[in-house]
PDB file of C-alpha atoms in Angstrom:
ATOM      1  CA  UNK G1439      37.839  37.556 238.220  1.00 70.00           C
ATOM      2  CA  UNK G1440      34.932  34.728 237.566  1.00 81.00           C
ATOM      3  CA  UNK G1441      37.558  32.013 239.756  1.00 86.00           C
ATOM      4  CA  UNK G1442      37.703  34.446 242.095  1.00 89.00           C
ATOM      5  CA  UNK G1443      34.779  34.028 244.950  1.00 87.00           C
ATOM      6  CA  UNK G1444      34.024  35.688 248.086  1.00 83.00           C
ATOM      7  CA  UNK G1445      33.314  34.537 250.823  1.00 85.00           C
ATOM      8  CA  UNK G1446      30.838  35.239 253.517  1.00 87.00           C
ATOM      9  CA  UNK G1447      31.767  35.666 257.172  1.00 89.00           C
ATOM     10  CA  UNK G1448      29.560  33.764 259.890  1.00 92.00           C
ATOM     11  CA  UNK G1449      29.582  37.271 261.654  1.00 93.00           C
ATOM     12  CA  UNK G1450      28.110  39.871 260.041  1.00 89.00           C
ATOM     13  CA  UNK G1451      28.109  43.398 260.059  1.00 89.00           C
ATOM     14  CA  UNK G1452      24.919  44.101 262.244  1.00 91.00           C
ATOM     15  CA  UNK G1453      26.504  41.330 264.870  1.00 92.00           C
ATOM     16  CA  UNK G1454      29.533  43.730 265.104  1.00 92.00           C
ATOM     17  CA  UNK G1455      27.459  46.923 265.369  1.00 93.00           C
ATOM     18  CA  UNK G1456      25.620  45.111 268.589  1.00 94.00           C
ATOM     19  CA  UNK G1457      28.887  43.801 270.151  1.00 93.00           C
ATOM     20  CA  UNK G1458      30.821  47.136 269.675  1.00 94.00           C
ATOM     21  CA  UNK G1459      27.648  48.922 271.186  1.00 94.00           C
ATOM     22  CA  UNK G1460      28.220  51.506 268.016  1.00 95.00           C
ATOM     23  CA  UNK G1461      27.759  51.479 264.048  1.00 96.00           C
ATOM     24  CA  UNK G1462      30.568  51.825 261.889  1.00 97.00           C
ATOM     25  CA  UNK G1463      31.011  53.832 258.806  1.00 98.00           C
ATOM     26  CA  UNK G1464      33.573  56.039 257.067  1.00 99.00           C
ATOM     27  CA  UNK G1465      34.104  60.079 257.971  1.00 99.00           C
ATOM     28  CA  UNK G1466      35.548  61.420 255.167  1.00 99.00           C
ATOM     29  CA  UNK G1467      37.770  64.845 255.490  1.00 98.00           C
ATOM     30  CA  UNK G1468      38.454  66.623 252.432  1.00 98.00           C
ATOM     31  CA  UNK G1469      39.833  70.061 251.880  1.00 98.00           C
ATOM     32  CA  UNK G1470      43.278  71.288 250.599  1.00 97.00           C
ATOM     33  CA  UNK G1471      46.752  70.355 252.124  1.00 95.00           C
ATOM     34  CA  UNK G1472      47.167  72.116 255.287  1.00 95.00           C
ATOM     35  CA  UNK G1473      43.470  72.491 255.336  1.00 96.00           C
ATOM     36  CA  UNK G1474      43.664  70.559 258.950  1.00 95.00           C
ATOM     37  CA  UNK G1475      42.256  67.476 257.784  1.00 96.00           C
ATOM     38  CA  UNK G1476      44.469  64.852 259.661  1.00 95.00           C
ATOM     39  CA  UNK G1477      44.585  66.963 262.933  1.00 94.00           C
ATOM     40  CA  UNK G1478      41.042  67.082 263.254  1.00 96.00           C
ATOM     41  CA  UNK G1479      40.766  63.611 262.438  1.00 97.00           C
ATOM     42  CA  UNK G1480      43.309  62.539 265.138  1.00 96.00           C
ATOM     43  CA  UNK G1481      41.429  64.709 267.649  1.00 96.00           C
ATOM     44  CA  UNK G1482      38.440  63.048 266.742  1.00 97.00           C
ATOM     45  CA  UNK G1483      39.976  59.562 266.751  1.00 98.00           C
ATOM     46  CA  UNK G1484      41.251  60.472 270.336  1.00 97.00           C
ATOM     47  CA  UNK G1485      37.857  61.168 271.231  1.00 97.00           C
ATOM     48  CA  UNK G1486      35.739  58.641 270.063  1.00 98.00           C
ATOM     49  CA  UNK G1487      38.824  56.378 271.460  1.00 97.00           C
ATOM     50  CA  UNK G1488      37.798  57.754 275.326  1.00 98.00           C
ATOM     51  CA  UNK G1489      34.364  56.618 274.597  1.00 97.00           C
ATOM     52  CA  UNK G1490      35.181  53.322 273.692  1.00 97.00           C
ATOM     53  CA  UNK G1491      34.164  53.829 269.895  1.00 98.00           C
ATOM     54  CA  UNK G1492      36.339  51.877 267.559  1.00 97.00           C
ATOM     55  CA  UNK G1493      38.083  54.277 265.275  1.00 98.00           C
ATOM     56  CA  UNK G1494      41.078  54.475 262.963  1.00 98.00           C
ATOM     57  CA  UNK G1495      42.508  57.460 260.873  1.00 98.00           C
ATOM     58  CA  UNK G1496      43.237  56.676 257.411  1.00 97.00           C
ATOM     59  CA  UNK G1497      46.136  59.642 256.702  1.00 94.00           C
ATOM     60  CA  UNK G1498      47.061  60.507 252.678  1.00 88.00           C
ATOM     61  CA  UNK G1499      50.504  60.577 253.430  1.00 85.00           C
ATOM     62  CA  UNK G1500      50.822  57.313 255.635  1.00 90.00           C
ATOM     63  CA  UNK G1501      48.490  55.292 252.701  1.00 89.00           C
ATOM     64  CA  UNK G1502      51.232  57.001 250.879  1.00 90.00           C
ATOM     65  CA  UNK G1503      54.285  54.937 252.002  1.00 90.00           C
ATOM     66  CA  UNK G1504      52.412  51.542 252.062  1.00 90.00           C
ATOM     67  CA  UNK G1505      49.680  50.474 249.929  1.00 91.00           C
ATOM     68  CA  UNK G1506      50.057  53.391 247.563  1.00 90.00           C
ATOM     69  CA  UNK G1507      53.725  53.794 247.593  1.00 91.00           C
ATOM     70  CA  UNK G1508      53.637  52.919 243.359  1.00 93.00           C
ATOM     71  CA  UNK G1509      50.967  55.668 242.959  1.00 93.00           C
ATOM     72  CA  UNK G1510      51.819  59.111 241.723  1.00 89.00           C
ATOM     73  CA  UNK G1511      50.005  62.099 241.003  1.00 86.00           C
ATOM     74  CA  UNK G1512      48.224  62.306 238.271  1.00 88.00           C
ATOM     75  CA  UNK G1513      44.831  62.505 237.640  1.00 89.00           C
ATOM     76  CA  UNK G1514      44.622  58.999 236.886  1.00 94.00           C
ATOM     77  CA  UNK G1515      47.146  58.284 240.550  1.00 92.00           C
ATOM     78  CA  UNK G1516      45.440  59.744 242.195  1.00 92.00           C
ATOM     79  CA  UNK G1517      42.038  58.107 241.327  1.00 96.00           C
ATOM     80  CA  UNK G1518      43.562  54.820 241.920  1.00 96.00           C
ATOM     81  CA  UNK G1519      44.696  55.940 245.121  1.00 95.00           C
ATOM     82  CA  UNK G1520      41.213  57.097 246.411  1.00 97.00           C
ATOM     83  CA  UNK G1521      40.079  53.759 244.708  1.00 98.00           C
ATOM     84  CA  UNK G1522      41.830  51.726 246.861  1.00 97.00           C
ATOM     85  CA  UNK G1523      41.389  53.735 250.143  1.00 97.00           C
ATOM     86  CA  UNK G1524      37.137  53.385 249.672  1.00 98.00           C
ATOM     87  CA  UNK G1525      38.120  49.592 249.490  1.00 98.00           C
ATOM     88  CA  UNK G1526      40.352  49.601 252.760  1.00 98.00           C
ATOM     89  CA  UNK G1527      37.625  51.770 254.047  1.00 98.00           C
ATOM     90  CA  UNK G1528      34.525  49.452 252.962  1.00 98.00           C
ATOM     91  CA  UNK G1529      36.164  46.572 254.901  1.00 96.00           C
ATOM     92  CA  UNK G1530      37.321  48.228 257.901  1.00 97.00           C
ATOM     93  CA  UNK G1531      33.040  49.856 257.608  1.00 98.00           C
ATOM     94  CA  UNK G1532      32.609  46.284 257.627  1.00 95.00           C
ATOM     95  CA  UNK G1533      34.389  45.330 260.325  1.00 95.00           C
ATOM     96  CA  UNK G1534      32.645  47.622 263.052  1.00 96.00           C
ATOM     97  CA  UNK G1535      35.277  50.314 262.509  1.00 97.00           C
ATOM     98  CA  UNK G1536      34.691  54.333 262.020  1.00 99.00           C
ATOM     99  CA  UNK G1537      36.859  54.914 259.552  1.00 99.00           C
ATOM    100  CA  UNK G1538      38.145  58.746 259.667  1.00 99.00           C
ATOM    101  CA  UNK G1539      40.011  58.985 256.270  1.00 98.00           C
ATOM    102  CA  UNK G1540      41.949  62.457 255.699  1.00 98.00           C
ATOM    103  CA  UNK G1541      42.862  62.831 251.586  1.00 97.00           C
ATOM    104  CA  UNK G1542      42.579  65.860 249.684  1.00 96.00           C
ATOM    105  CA  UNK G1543      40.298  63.727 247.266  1.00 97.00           C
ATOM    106  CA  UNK G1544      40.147  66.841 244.763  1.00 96.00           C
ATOM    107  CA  UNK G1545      37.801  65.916 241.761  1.00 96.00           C
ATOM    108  CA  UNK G1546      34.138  65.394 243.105  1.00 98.00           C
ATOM    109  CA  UNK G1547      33.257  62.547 240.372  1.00 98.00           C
ATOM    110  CA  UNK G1548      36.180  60.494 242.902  1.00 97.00           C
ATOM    111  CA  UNK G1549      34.874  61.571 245.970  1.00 98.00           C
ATOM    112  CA  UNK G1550      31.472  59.977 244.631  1.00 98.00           C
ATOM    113  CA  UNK G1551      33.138  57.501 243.505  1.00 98.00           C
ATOM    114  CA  UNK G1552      34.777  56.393 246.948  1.00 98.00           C
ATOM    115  CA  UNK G1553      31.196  56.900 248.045  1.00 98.00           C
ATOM    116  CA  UNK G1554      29.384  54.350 246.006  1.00 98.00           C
ATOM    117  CA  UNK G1555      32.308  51.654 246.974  1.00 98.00           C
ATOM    118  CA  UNK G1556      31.650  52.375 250.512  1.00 98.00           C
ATOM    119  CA  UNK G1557      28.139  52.946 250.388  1.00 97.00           C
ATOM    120  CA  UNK G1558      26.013  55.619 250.827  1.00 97.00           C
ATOM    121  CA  UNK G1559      24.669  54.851 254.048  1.00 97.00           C
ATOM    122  CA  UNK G1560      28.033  54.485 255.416  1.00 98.00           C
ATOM    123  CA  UNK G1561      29.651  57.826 254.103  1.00 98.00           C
ATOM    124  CA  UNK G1562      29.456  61.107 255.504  1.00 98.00           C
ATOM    125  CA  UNK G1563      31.387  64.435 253.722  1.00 99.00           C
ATOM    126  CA  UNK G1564      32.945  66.659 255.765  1.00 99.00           C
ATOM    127  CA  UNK G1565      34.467  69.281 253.930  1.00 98.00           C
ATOM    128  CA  UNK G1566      37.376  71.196 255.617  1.00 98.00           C
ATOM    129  CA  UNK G1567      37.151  74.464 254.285  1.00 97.00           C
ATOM    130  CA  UNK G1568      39.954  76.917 254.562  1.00 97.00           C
ATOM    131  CA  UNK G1569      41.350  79.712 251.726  1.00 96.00           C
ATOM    132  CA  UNK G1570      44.438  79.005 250.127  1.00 96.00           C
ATOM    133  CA  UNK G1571      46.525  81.678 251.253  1.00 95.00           C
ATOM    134  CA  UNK G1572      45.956  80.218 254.910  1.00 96.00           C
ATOM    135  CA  UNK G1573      47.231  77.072 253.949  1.00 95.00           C
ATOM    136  CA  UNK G1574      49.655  78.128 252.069  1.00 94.00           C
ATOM    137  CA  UNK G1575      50.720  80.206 255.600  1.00 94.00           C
ATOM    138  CA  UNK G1576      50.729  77.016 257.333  1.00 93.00           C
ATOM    139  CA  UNK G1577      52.340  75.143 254.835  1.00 87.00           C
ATOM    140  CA  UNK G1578      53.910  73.009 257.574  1.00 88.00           C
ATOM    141  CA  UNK G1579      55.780  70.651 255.236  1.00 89.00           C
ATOM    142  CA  UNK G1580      57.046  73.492 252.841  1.00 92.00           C
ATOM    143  CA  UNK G1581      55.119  71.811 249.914  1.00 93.00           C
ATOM    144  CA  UNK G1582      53.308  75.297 248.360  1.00 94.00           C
ATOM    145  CA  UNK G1583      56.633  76.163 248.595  1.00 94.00           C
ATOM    146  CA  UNK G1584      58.116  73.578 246.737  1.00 94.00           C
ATOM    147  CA  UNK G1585      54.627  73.835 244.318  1.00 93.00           C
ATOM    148  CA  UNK G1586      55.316  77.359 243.880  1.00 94.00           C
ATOM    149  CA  UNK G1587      58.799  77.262 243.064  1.00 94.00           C
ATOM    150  CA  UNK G1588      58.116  74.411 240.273  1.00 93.00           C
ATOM    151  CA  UNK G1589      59.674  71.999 242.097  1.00 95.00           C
ATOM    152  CA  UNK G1590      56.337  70.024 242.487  1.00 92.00           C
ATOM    153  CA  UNK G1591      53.932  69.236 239.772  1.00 90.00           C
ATOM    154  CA  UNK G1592      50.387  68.647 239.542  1.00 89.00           C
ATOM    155  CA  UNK G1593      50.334  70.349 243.278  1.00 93.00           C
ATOM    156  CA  UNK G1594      46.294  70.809 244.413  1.00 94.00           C
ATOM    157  CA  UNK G1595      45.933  74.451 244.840  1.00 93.00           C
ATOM    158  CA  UNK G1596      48.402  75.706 243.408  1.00 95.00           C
ATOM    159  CA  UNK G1597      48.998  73.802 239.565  1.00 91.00           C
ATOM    160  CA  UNK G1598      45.844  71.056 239.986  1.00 92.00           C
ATOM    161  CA  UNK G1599      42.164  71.985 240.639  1.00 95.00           C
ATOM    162  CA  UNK G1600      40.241  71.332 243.667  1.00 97.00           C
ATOM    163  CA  UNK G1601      36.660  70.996 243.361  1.00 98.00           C
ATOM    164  CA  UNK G1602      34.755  71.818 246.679  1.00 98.00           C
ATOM    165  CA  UNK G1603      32.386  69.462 247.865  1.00 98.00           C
ATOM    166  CA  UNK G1604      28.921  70.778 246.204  1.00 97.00           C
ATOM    167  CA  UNK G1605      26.546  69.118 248.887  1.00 97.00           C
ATOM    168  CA  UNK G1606      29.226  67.892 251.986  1.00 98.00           C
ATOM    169  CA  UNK G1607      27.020  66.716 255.117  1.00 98.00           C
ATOM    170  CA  UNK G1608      29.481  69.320 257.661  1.00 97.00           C
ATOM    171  CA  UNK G1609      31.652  72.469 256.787  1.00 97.00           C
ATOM    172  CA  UNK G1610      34.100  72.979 259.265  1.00 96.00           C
ATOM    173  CA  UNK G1611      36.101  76.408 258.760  1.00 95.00           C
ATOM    174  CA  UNK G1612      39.529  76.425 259.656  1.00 94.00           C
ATOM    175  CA  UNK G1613      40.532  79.245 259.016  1.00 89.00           C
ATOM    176  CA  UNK G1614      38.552  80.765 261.305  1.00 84.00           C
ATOM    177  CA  UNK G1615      37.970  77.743 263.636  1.00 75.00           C
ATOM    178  CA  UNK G1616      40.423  75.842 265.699  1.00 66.00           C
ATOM    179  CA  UNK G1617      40.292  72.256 265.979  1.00 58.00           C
ATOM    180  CA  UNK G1618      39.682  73.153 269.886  1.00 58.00           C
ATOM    181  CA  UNK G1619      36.614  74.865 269.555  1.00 55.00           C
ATOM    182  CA  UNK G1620      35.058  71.766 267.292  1.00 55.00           C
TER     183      UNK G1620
END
């Protein structure tokens, strides 16, 4: 990378946080699949859309078919996949954007690590906290199914660990609270 350079923009990040009237930064929604992650990240989006805050949801499964389509997922997948989103995320931060990024982001040594790309100052944990058997229930793409059956490897939950956030900045229960009463 030492021919590689970058470069500096004549606008920087503090000019965008005075012309959008808001600071950026990155919400970041972890919790197991089904958890309801991505809907309360689109309901958020929608609402910080009606008050003219610049916002975009960054969904696992839509990174999934672009920029990580080559990724699988392994331990070492998905690292590289979280990897790349804090990267997406840091320039988007950069841009004036609140980023609301959705991943199940399992292993806490990732989700730190996502968080020292972005930056601390610019990352805030929200864990989405529901029991498995409730998302399991939900299961609205018929994946613990699928996990269950041994159809699907290295599923989160079910056949892969996840490690809950030790020190997230919000718990939101959703398994006992709907995205309406947020």
């Amino acid at each position: 990378m030492e021919h590689v350079v970058w470069h500096e923009s004549l606008v920087n990040m503090a000019d965008r946080h005075r012309a959008n009237k808001h600071r950026s930064g990155v919400i970041w929604f972890t919790g197991l699949s089904a958890s309801g992650k991505s809907t309360i990240g689109h309901h958020l989006e929608k609402e910080l859309f009606d008050r003219r805050i610049r916002s975009y949801v960054l969904d696992g499964d839509n990174i999934r078919h672009g920029i990580n389509s080559n990724l699988d997922f392994s331990r070492e997948g998905r690292r590289e996949n979280l990897r790349r989103i804090a990267e997406v995320s840091k320039l988007f931060v950069d841009s004036g954007i609140v980023v609301l990024a959705a991943f199940i982001s399992p292993y806490r040594e990732d989700r730190a690590f996502v968080k020292e790309i972005v930056g601390t100052e610019h990352f805030f944990e929200v864990f989405v906290k529901c029991d498995l058997d409730v998302c399991e229930k939900r299961d609205p793409k018929g994946l613990y199914k699928k996990a269950r059956a041994g159809i699907i490897k290295n599923y989160t939950g079910i056949d892969s660990p996840y490690e809950e956030p030790e020190n997230p900045d919000i718990v939101i229960e959703t398994d006992t609270v709907s995205y309406t009463h947020l």
